[in-house]
Amino acid sequence: MTISQTRHDWSFDEITSLLDQPFNDLLFRAQSVHRAYFEPNRVQVSTLLSIKTGACPEDCGYCSQSAKHDTDLEQERLLPLEEVLEAARTARDQGATRFCMGAAWRNPTDRNLDRVVEMVEGVSNLGLETCVTLGMLTDRQTRRLAEAGLDYYNHNLDTSPEFYDRIITTRTYQDRLETLAHIRRAGIRLCSGGILGLGESRRDRASMLRQLANLPTHPESVPINLLVKIEGTPLFGTDDLDPFEFVRTIAVARILMPRSYVRLSAGRSDMSDELQALCFLAGANSMFYGERLLTTPNAESVGDARLFERLGLTFETIDAGEKTEPGSCSRQAV
Ligand code: SAM
Ligand code: DTB
Ligand code: SF4
């Protein structure tokens, strides 16, 4: 397959007709695109750590950390630097190349940001790529993170603009888009995707993908989460999504954003090995690895290792000083 220009002008109809294709046709096309841009059997691996847990003023209907929901979560203040670095060392020794730190804030205060900056510098000195997700940022805060050498900022659109206010009412879609623009302006790489299984329709999934694919530059990393249903959240008890819909959405993300890493994110612990294999076939080439996501358990590492062996997949590695080049096949397998 020839490598074509990436597009930023996808129409809603084009995207729904991709989602509507027969499953085999869609997967064949997604896998062909994937092979044109990436080593097909390599998966980038990130490890997550919640650096500040719970008591969040936002009301995201899926989230254990909202102060507005009555979940069993234990709140935690911002973790001490040494504890974060210890977790990062463990993640690195287990094969992660990126360490993602998440905080349950609507936005960080400048004082808190000073402490996150120390964490970013410390984790970076361990030879890991850094990612943080801290909520909304001002331009000045974003520049500060860029100066600290932050590699990625995670900020998800979560769902379509049409479905959004069924899930979150304390901030708007436009707020999310503006934070994404601040991050881009500061030259930080973007990690932005969404959650499936919120009760949205296929049209909503198409609309969310359209938002991501028509950004002026595609996010370098596109996490596709499957809702982790958490007791006490408004979305607990939502009907299960047809797993093939999840695979279809990954396949279409791969086709629309061919150079981006598509991450098979939250929800793997509820997926069979066979479903995860289909996600990799559809073009997912990144995942979270390690005991926990933010507040919930992740798929077990021993199971992941076994699955990788059975599928002949390998973890991506990074050479000292190298940074990820999306869709460039510049990395090596172990
Ligand atoms: N507070 C920040 C924010 O919302 O951007 C950062 C942390 S927030 C937990 C990061 C992302 O995790 C959310 O945007 C959402 O996409 C995902 N997430 C949170 N809870 C989830 C759940 N129960 N299931 C699946 N994904 C979830
Ligand atoms: C993303 O898209 N998913 C991650 C990360 N970015 C921050 C978070 C998943 C959270 C799953 C539920 C939990 O553990 O609280
Ligand atoms: Fe807060 Fe982020 Fe959870 Fe929303 S997703 S409640 S902003 S921690």
XYZ file of C-alpha atoms in Angstrom, residues 69-330:
262
model
C -20.349 10.305 43.104
C -20.508 8.006 46.076
C -17.831 5.421 45.282
C -15.607 3.384 47.629
C -12.515 5.219 46.494
C -9.896 6.276 48.998
C -8.777 9.824 48.386
C -5.073 10.601 48.304
C -3.208 13.902 48.279
C -0.519 14.609 45.709
C 2.074 11.841 46.118
C 5.600 12.640 47.294
C 8.226 12.827 44.528
C 10.183 9.806 45.771
C 7.102 7.572 45.683
C 6.426 8.597 42.075
C 10.029 7.962 41.046
C 9.988 4.555 42.707
C 6.884 3.581 40.715
C 8.494 4.924 37.530
C 11.656 2.863 38.103
C 9.551 -0.273 38.542
C 7.585 0.513 35.367
C 10.819 1.026 33.410
C 12.313 -2.211 34.752
C 9.177 -4.058 33.639
C 9.498 -2.777 30.080
C 7.380 0.394 29.917
C 8.783 3.195 27.760
C 6.356 5.871 28.928
C 5.152 6.792 32.411
C 1.761 8.526 32.598
C 0.827 10.450 35.724
C -2.842 11.296 36.289
C -4.336 13.773 38.749
C -8.005 14.190 39.638
C -8.137 17.934 39.119
C -10.380 20.213 37.115
C -7.143 22.168 36.657
C -3.887 22.299 38.645
C -2.932 25.255 40.871
C 0.439 26.838 40.116
C 1.792 25.356 43.381
C 0.727 21.875 42.425
C 2.147 22.347 38.973
C 5.591 23.099 40.519
C 5.483 19.655 42.098
C 4.354 17.969 38.894
C 7.225 19.680 37.054
C 9.670 18.029 39.493
C 8.022 14.686 38.779
C 8.277 15.176 35.014
C 11.968 16.062 35.286
C 12.683 13.142 37.622
C 10.858 10.568 35.466
C 12.516 11.891 32.334
C 15.941 11.502 34.000
C 15.151 7.798 34.416
C 15.086 7.508 30.613
C 11.306 7.250 30.317
C 8.999 9.281 28.144
C 6.669 11.375 30.285
C 2.924 11.955 30.061
C 0.641 13.794 32.464
C -3.098 14.313 32.612
C -4.053 17.136 34.962
C -7.283 18.573 33.537
C -7.514 22.043 32.003
C -4.397 24.199 31.692
C -3.682 27.844 31.039
C -1.254 28.781 28.286
C 1.346 29.728 30.907
C 1.052 26.372 32.683
C 1.340 24.545 29.394
C 4.546 26.430 28.551
C 5.932 25.527 31.965
C 5.350 21.826 31.290
C 6.932 22.156 27.859
C 10.020 23.803 29.388
C 10.243 20.914 31.870
C 10.541 18.601 28.862
C 7.114 16.942 29.119
C 6.643 14.600 26.147
C 2.848 13.990 26.114
C -0.282 15.515 27.615
C -3.371 13.310 27.876
C -6.706 15.067 27.542
C -9.562 13.026 26.118
C -12.574 14.270 24.209
C -14.292 11.215 25.682
C -17.294 11.102 23.316
C -19.086 13.006 20.560
C -20.046 16.676 20.975
C -23.700 15.572 20.600
C -23.568 13.012 23.447
C -21.151 14.910 25.699
C -23.617 16.645 28.022
C -25.214 13.302 28.892
C -21.855 12.371 30.456
C -20.318 15.599 31.794
C -22.000 18.866 32.725
C -19.278 20.740 34.622
C -17.207 21.662 31.554
C -17.913 21.950 27.857
C -16.599 20.227 24.756
C -15.192 23.599 23.761
C -13.173 23.706 27.039
C -11.631 20.371 26.075
C -10.791 21.555 22.553
C -9.209 24.740 23.899
C -6.928 22.806 26.237
C -5.875 20.637 23.295
C -5.017 23.804 21.356
C -2.912 25.183 24.268
C -0.975 21.940 24.393
C -0.279 21.989 20.669
C 0.817 25.624 20.791
C 3.391 24.751 23.451
C 4.800 21.962 21.263
C 3.829 19.095 23.566
C 2.662 15.881 21.955
C -0.996 15.101 22.330
C -2.632 11.997 23.693
C -6.365 12.321 23.101
C -9.129 9.815 22.566
C -12.280 8.655 24.242
C -14.368 6.042 25.986
C -16.712 3.550 24.335
C -19.607 1.789 26.003
C -21.074 4.895 27.641
C -24.430 4.158 25.975
C -23.479 6.163 22.890
C -24.551 5.190 19.362
C -22.398 4.261 16.375
C -23.089 7.764 15.081
C -21.586 9.189 18.266
C -18.494 7.047 17.819
C -18.196 8.350 14.243
C -18.640 11.911 15.428
C -15.978 11.575 18.136
C -13.513 10.076 15.641
C -14.264 12.918 13.258
C -13.371 15.476 15.942
C -10.041 13.756 16.563
C -9.198 13.122 12.901
C -10.023 16.671 11.807
C -7.803 18.382 14.389
C -5.127 20.425 12.565
C -2.567 17.797 13.633
C -3.645 14.312 14.660
C -2.952 13.395 18.286
C 0.243 11.330 18.304
C -1.506 8.953 20.665
C -5.207 8.041 20.567
C -6.430 6.092 23.609
C -9.630 4.139 23.070
C -11.001 3.167 26.476
C -13.792 0.703 27.142
C -15.920 1.932 30.041
C -14.817 0.404 33.331
C -18.105 0.221 35.174
C -17.595 1.510 38.694
C -20.196 1.076 41.407
C -21.520 4.411 42.648
C -20.979 6.205 39.318
C -24.029 7.189 37.239
C -22.858 4.949 34.380
C -22.621 1.830 36.517
C -25.035 -0.698 35.025
C -24.809 0.649 31.454
C -25.428 -2.116 28.901
C -22.311 -3.843 27.558
C -21.074 -2.638 24.193
C -20.945 -5.263 21.442
C -17.205 -6.136 21.435
C -17.131 -6.006 17.609
C -18.188 -2.347 17.814
C -15.118 -1.722 19.935
C -12.900 -3.422 17.336
C -14.585 -1.516 14.494
C -13.910 1.795 16.243
C -10.232 0.941 16.681
C -10.028 -0.026 12.996
C -11.566 3.262 11.879
C -9.289 5.262 14.210
C -6.340 3.492 12.561
C -7.569 4.358 9.058
C -8.341 8.006 9.855
C -5.151 8.671 11.831
C -2.621 6.356 10.187
C 0.490 7.792 11.838
C -0.926 7.881 15.361
C -0.411 5.259 18.007
C -3.873 3.865 18.771
C -3.993 2.711 22.388
C -6.086 -0.189 23.575
C -6.628 1.511 26.941
C -8.927 0.931 29.917
C -11.129 -2.136 29.941
C -8.612 -4.826 28.929
C -9.165 -6.726 32.169
C -12.723 -7.452 31.000
C -11.616 -8.525 27.507
C -10.764 -12.017 26.324
C -7.373 -12.668 24.739
C -9.208 -13.201 21.447
C -10.855 -9.773 21.606
C -7.537 -8.092 22.384
C -5.944 -9.964 19.455
C -8.657 -8.545 17.178
C -7.916 -5.055 18.494
C -4.231 -5.469 17.597
C -5.244 -6.789 14.172
C -7.444 -3.702 13.737
C -4.391 -1.504 14.292
C -4.069 -0.918 18.030
C -0.348 -0.633 18.760
C -0.124 0.723 22.259
C -1.472 -0.279 25.670
C -1.246 0.252 29.407
C 0.855 -2.331 31.177
C 1.183 -2.880 34.922
C -0.935 -3.695 37.936
C -3.244 -0.713 37.906
C -4.812 1.866 35.658
C -5.593 4.933 37.803
C -8.010 3.641 40.441
C -8.935 0.215 39.043
C -6.950 -2.951 38.293
C -5.425 -3.400 34.840
C -5.133 -6.720 32.992
C -2.517 -8.843 34.751
C 1.067 -8.539 33.483
C 1.662 -12.305 33.457
C -1.396 -12.730 31.236
C -0.153 -9.947 28.954
C 3.258 -11.594 28.637
C 1.610 -14.899 27.737
C -0.661 -13.235 25.189
C 2.275 -11.425 23.554
C 4.158 -14.691 23.293
C 1.187 -16.496 21.758
C 0.658 -13.698 19.229
C 4.352 -13.088 18.480
C 4.029 -9.462 19.587
C 6.911 -7.532 21.111
C 7.225 -4.469 23.343
C 8.656 -1.412 21.690
C 11.894 -0.132 23.197
C 13.518 3.295 23.006
C 17.176 4.080 22.592
C 18.681 6.624 24.993
C 17.866 10.151 23.838
C 15.398 9.019 21.187
C 11.782 10.160 21.235
C 8.819 8.489 19.584
C 8.262 9.389 15.970
C 4.648 8.563 15.212
C 4.164 6.263 12.254
C 7.849 6.174 11.435
C 8.831 2.613 12.335
C 11.902 4.127 14.010
